[in-house]
mmCIF file of C-alpha atoms in Angstrom:
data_model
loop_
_atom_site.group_PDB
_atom_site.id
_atom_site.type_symbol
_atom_site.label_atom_id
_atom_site.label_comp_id
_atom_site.label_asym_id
_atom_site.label_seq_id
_atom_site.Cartn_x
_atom_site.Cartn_y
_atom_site.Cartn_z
ATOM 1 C CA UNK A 167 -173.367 -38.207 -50.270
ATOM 2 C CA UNK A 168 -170.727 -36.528 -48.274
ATOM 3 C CA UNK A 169 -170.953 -37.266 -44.375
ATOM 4 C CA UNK A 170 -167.489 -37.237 -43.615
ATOM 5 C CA UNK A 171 -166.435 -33.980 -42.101
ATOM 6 C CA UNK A 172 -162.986 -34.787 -41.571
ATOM 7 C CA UNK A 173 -163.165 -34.671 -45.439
ATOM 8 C CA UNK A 174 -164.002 -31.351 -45.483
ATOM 9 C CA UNK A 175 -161.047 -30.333 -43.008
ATOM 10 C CA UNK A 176 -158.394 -31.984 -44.772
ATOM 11 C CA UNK A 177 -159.754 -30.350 -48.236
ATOM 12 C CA UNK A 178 -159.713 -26.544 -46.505
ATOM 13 C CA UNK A 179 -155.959 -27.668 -45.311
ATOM 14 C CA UNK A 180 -154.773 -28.366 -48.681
ATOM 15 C CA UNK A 181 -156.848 -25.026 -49.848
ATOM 16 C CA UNK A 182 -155.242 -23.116 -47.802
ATOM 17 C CA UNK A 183 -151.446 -24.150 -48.028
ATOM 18 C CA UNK A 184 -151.480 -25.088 -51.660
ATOM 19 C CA UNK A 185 -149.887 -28.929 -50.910
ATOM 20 C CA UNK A 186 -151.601 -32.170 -50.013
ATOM 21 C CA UNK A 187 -148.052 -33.559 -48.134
ATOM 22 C CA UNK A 188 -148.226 -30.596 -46.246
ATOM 23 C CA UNK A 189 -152.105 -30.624 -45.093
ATOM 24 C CA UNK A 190 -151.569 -34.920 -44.641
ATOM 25 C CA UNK A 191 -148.762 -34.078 -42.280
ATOM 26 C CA UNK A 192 -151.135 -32.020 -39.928
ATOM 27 C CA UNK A 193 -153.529 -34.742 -39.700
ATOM 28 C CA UNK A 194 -151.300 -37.252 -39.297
ATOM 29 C CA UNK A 195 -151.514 -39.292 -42.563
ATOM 30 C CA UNK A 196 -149.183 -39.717 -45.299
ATOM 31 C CA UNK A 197 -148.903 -37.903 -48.995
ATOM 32 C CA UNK A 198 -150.684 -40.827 -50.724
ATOM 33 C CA UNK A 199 -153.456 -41.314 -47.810
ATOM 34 C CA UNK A 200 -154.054 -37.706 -48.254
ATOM 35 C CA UNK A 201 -154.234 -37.621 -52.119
ATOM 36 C CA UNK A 202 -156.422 -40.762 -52.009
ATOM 37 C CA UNK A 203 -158.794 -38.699 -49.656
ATOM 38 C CA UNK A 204 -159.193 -35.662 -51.792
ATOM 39 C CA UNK A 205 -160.103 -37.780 -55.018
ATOM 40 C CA UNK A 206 -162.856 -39.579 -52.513
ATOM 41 C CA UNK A 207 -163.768 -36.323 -52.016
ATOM 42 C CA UNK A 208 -163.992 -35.557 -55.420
ATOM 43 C CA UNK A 209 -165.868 -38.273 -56.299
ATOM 44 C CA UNK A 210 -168.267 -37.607 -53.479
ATOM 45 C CA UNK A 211 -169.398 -33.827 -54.799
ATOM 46 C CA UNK A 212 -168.768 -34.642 -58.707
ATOM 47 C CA UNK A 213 -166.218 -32.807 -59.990
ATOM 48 C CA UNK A 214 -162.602 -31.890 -59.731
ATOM 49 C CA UNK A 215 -161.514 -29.376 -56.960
ATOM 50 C CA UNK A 216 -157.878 -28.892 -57.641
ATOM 51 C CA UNK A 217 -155.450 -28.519 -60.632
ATOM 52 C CA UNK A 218 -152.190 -30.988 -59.410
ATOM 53 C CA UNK A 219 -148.758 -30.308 -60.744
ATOM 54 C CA UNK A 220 -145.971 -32.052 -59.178
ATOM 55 C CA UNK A 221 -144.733 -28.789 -56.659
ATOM 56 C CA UNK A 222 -148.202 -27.580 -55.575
ATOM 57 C CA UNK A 223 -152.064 -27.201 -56.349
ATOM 58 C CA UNK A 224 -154.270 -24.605 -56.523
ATOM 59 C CA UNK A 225 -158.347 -24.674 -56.395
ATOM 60 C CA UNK A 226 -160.521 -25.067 -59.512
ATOM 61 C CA UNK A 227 -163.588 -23.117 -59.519
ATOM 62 C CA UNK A 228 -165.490 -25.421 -58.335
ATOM 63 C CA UNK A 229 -162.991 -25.949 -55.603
ATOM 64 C CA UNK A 230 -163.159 -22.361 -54.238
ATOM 65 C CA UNK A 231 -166.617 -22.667 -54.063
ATOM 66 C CA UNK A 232 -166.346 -25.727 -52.246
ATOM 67 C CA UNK A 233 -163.662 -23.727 -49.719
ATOM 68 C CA UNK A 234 -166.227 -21.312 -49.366
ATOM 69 C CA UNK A 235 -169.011 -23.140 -48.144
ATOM 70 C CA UNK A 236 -166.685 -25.763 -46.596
ATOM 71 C CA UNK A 237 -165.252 -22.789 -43.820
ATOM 72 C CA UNK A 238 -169.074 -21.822 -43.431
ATOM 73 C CA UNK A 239 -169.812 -25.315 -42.163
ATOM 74 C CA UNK A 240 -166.866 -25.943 -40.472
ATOM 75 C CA UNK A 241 -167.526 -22.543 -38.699
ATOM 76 C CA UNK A 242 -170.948 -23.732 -37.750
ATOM 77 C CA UNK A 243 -170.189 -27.372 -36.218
ATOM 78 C CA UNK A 244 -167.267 -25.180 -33.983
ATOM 79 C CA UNK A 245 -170.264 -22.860 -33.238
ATOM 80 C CA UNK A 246 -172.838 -25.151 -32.213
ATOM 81 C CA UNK A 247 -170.253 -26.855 -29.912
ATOM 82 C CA UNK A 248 -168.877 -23.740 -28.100
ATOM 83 C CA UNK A 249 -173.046 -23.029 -27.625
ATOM 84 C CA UNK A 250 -173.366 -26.224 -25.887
ATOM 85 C CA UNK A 251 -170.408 -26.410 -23.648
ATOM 86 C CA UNK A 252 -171.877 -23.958 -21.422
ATOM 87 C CA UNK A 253 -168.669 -24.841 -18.603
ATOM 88 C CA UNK A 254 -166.376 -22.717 -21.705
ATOM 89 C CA UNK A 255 -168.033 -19.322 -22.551
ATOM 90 C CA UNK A 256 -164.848 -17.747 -23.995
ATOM 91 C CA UNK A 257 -165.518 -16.960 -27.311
ATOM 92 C CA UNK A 258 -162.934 -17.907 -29.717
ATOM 93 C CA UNK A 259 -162.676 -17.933 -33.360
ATOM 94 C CA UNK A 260 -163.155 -14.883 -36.157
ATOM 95 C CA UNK A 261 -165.781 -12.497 -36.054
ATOM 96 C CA UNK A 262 -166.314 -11.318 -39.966
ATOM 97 C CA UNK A 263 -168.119 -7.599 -39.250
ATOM 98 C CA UNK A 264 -169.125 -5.109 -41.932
ATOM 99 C CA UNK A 265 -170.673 -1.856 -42.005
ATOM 100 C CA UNK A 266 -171.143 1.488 -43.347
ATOM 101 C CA UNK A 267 -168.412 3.602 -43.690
ATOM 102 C CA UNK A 268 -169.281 7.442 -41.873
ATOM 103 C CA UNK A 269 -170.878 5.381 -38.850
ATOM 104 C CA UNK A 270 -168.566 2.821 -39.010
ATOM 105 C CA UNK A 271 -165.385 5.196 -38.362
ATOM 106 C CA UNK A 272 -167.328 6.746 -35.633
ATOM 107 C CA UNK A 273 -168.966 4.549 -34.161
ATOM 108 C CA UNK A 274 -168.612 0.812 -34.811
ATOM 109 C CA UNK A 275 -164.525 0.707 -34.782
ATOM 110 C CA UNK A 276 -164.194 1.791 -31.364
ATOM 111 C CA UNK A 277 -166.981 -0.658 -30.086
ATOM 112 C CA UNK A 278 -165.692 -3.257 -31.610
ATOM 113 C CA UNK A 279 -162.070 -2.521 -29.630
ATOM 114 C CA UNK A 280 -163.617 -2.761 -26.703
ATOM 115 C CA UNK A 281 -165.459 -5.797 -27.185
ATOM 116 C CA UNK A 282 -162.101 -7.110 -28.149
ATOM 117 C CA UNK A 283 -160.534 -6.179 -25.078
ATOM 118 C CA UNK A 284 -163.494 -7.792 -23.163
ATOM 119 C CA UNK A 285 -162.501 -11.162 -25.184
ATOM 120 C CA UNK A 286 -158.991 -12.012 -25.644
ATOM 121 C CA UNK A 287 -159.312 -15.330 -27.775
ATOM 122 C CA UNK A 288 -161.967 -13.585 -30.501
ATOM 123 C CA UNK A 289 -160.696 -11.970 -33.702
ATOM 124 C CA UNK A 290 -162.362 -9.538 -35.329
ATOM 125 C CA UNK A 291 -162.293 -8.490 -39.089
ATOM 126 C CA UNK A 292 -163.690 -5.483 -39.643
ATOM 127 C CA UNK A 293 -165.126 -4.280 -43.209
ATOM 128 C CA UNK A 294 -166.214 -0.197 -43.727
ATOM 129 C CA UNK A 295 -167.512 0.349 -46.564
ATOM 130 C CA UNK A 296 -171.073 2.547 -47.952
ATOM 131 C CA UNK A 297 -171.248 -0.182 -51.144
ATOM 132 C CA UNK A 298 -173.886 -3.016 -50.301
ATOM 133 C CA UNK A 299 -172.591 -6.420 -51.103
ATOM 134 C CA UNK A 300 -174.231 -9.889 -50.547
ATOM 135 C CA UNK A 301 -172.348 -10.786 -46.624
ATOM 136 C CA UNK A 302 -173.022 -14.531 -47.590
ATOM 137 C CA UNK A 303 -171.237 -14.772 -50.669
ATOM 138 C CA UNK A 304 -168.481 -12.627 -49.265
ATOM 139 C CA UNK A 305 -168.221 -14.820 -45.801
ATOM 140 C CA UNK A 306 -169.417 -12.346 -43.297
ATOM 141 C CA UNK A 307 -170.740 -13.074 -39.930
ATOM 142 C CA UNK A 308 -173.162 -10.127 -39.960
ATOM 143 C CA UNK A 309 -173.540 -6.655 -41.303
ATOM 144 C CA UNK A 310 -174.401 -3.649 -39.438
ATOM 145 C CA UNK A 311 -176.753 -1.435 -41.428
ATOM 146 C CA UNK A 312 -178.656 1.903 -41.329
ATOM 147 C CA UNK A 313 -182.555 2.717 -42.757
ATOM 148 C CA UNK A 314 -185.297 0.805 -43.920
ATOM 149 C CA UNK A 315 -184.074 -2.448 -44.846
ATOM 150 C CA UNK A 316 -185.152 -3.841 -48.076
ATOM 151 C CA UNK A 317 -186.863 -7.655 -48.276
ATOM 152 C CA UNK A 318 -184.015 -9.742 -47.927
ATOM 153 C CA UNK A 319 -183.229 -13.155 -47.155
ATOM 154 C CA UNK A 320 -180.868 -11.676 -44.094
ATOM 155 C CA UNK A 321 -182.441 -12.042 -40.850
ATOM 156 C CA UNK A 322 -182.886 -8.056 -39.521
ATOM 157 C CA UNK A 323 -182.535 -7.642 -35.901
ATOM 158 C CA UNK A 324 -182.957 -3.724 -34.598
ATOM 159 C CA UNK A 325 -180.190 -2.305 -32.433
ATOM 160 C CA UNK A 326 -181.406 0.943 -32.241
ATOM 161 C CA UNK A 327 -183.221 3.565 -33.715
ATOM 162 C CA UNK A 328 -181.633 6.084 -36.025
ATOM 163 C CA UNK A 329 -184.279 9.162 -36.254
ATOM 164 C CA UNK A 330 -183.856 11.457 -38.993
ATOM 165 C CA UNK A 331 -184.280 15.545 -39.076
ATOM 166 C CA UNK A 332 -183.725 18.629 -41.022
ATOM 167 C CA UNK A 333 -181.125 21.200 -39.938
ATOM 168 C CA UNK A 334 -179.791 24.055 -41.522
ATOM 169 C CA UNK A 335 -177.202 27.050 -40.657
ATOM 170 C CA UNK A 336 -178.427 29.857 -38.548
ATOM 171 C CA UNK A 337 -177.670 32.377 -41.269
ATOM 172 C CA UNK A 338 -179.408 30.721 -43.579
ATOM 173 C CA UNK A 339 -182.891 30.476 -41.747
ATOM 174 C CA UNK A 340 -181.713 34.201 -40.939
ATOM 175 C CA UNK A 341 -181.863 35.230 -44.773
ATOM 176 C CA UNK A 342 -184.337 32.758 -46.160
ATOM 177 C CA UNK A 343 -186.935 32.371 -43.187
ATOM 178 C CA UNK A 344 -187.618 29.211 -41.509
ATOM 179 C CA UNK A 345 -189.779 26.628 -43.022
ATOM 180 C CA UNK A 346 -193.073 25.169 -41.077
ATOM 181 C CA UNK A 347 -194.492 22.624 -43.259
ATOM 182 C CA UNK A 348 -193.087 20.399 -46.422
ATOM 183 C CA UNK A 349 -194.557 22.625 -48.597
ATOM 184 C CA UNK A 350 -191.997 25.136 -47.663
ATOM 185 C CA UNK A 351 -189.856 23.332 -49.183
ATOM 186 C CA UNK A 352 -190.561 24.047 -51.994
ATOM 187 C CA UNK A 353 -188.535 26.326 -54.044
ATOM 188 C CA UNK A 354 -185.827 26.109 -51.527
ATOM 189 C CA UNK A 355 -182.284 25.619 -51.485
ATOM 190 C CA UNK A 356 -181.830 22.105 -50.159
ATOM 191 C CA UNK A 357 -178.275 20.196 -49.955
ATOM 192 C CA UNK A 358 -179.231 17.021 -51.538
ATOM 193 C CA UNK A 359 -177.339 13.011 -51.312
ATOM 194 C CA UNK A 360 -177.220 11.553 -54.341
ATOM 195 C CA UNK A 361 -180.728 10.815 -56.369
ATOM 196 C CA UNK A 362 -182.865 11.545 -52.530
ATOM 197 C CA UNK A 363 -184.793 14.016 -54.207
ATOM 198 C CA UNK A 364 -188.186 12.930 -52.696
ATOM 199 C CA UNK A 365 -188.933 13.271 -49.114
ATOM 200 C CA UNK A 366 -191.650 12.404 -47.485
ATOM 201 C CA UNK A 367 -193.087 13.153 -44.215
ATOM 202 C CA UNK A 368 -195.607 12.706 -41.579
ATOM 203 C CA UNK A 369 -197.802 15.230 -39.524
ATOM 204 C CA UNK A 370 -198.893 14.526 -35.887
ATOM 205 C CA UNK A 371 -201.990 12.877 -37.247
ATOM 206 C CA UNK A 372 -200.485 10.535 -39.401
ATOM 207 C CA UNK A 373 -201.057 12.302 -42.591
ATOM 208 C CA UNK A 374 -198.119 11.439 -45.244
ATOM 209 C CA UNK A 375 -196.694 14.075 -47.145
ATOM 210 C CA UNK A 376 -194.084 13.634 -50.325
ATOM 211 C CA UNK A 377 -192.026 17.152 -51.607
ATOM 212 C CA UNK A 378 -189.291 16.940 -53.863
ATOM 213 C CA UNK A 379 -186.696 19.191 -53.281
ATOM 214 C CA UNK A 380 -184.126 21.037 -55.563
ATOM 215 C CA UNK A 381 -180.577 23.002 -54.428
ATOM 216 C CA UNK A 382 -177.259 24.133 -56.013
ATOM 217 C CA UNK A 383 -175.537 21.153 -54.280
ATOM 218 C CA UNK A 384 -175.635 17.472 -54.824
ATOM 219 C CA UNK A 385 -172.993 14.924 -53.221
ATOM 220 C CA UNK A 386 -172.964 11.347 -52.740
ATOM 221 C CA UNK A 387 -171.002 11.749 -49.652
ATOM 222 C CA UNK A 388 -172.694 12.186 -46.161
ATOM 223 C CA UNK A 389 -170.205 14.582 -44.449
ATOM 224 C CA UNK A 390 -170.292 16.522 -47.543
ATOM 225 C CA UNK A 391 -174.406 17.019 -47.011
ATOM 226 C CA UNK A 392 -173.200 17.834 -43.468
ATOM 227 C CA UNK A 393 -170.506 20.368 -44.204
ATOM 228 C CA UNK A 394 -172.322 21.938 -46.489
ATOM 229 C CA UNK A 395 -175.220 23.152 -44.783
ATOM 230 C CA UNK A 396 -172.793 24.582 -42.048
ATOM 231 C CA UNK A 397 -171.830 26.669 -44.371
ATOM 232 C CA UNK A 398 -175.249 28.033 -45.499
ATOM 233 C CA UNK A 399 -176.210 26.245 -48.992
ATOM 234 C CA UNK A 400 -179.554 24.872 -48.019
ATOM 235 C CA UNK A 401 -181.588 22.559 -45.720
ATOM 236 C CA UNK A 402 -180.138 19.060 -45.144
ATOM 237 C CA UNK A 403 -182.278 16.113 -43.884
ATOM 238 C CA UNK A 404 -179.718 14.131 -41.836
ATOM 239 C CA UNK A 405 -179.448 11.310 -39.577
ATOM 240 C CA UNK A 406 -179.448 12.710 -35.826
ATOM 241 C CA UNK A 407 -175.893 11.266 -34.604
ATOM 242 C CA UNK A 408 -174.111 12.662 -37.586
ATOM 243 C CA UNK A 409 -174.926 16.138 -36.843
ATOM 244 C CA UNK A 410 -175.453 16.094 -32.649
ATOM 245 C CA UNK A 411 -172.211 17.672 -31.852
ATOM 246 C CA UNK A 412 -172.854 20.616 -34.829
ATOM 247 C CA UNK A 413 -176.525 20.852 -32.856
ATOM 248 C CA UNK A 414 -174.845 21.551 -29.295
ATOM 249 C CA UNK A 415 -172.120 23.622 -30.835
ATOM 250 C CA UNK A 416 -174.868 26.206 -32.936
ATOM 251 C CA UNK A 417 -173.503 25.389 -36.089
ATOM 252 C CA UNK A 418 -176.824 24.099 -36.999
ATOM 253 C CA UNK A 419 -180.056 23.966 -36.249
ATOM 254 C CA UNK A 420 -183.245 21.488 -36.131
ATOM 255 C CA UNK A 421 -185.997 22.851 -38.634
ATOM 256 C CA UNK A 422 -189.769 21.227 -38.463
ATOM 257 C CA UNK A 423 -189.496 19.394 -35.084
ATOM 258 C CA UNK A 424 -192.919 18.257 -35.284
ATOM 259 C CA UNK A 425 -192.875 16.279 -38.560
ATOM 260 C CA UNK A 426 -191.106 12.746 -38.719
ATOM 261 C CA UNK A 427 -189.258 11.850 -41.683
ATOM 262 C CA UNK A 428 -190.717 8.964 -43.016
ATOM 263 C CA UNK A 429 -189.732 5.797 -43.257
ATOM 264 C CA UNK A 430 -188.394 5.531 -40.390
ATOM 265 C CA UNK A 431 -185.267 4.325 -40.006
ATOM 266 C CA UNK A 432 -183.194 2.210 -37.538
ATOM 267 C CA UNK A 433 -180.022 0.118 -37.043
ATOM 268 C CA UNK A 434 -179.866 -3.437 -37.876
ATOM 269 C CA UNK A 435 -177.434 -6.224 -37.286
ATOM 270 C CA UNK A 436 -177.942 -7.937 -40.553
ATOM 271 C CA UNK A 437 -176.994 -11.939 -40.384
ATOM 272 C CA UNK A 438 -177.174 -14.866 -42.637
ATOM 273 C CA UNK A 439 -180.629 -16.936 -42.433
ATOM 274 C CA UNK A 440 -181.643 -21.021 -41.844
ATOM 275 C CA UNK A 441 -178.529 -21.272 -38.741
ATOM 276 C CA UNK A 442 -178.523 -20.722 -35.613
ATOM 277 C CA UNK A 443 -177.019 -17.399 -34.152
ATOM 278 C CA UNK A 444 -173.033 -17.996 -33.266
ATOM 279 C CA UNK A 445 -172.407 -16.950 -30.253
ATOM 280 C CA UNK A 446 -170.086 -14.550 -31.493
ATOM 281 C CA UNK A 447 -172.477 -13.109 -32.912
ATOM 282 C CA UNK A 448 -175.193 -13.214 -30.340
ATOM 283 C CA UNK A 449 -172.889 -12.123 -28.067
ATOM 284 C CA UNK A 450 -171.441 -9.386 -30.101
ATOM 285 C CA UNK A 451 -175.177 -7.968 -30.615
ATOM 286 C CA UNK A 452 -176.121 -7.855 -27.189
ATOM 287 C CA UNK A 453 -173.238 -5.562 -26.891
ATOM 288 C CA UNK A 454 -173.896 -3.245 -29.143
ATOM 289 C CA UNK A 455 -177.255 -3.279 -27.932
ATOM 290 C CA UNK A 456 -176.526 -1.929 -24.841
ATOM 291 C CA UNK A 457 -173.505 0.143 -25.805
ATOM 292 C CA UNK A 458 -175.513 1.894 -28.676
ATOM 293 C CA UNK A 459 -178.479 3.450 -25.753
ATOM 294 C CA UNK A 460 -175.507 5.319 -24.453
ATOM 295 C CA UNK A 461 -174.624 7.131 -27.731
ATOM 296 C CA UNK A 462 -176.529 10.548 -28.180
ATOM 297 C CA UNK A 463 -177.987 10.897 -31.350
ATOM 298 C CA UNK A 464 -179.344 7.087 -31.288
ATOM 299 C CA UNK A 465 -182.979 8.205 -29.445
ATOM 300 C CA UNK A 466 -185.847 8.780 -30.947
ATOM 301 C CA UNK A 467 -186.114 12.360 -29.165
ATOM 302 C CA UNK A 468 -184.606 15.220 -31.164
ATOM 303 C CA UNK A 469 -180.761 15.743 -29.759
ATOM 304 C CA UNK A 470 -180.650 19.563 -28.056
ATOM 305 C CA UNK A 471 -179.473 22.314 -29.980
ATOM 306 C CA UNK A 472 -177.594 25.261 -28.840
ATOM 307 C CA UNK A 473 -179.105 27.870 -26.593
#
């Protein structure tokens, strides 16, 4: 059983610059103390961590897995401490951040510059990208994500709503009428993300209604969606914030205010499960918390179009 922690230090050393003299010297022990801890070490888990030749070594499988989990823990001992020492709130360390790309760019990279500037010993790595990954396996902090969040082991907290409407061009609704109900949809052009053929909607009452929709343009890219029903190809259902500025400006214009999209989507910080919060992390929520009520677009009342 491993209970030695100073173990695990000494092992992400070596990891990390590839020779056990090297990693002994830091900690103040000689090459053969050093090489003598690693095989204890390697006797402790079971199995060999690192291929030896006589310049350098390099991890084994089983040894990057080790690293892995080894930083996680390491993380979380420096974590708990900083929590406790309430006379030292500086935050210090990494912050490991990813997100989705469109609201990433325009949103999430300049919050996260000013919550750097607010804490000069924090780091921040930041990740854009529309792909879903596993954050645990790829030694994230947390993950900010957009909809309905799927069951998940990830603990979910909401940041702030992200309402969803239709829009479409002015010119458009000029030569195809303006639709009232789902059913209108129906035989329309709509500008359509990927496979989100089905849409589904709800009615003052509560009654749920499903249409799926057709149109001459398909796209797996959001701006795309966007840019496309400016210029007149069909009805786009679209997250409010992407399109507020193209709302004020006339460009386009909300369609069916009194149906909500369903389901109803928000913004999550996403973060591993079974530790406690960093406080990083907790403190990197509660600012986007209140940073995030500022932004319009992120309300659940419908942004204002143009007059």
């Amino acid at each position: 059983m491993l209970n030695d922690l100073k173990l695990l230090e000494l092992f992400v050393r070596v990891a990390r610059l590839g020779a056990i003299g090297k990693a002994g010297a830091e900690f103040g022990i000689s090459p053969t103390s050093a090489t003598q801890r690693i095989q204890s070490l390697e006797t402790a888990i079971g199995a060999r961590l690192l291929h030896r030749t006589t310049r350098s070594v390099c991890l084994t499988s089983e040894g990057e897995r080790l690293l892995h989990h080894a930083e996680n823990i390491l993380e979380s001992v420096q974590d708990a401490v900083l929590d406790v020492r309430r006379d030292d709130q500086a935050l210090r360390g990494t912050l490991r951040v990813a997100g989705p790309a469109s609201f990433g760019r325009k949103f999430i990279a300049p919050l996260v510059t000013r919550f750097l500037s607010c804490h000069p010993d924090l780091s921040v790595q930041l990740h854009l990208s529309d792909a879903l990954f596993d954050i645990v396996d790829n030694g994230f902090d947390c993950a900010i994500r957009l909809g309905d969040p799927a069951a998940s082991s990830l603990m979910a907290q909401k940041l702030a709503p992200c309402p969803r409407i239709l829009v479409a061009a002015p010119d458009h609704l000029a030569r195809m009428g303006r639709p009232e109900t789902p059913q209108d949809l129906e035989g329309r052009d709509c500008v359509i993300r990927g496979a989100m053929q089905n849409w589904r909607f709800r009615d003052g009452t509560g009654k749920l209604t499903e249409v799926k929709v057709a149109g001459r343009f398909v796209t797996n890219l959001a701006e795309a969606v966007t840019e496309a029903a400016i210029q007149g190809f069909g009805i786009a259902r679209k997250c409010a914030w992407e399109v507020q500025e193209h709302l004020a400006s006339g460009a386009l214009t909300p369609i069916m205010p009194d149906y909500q999209i369903v389901p109803e989507w928000n913004i999550y910080l996403m973060r591993p499960p079974g530790r406690a919060e960093p406080p990083r992390v907790k403190a990197f929520r509660a600012f986007l918390t209140r940073e995030m009520a500022e932004i319009p677009g992120l309300s659940p009342d419908l942004p204002p179009a143009a007059p």
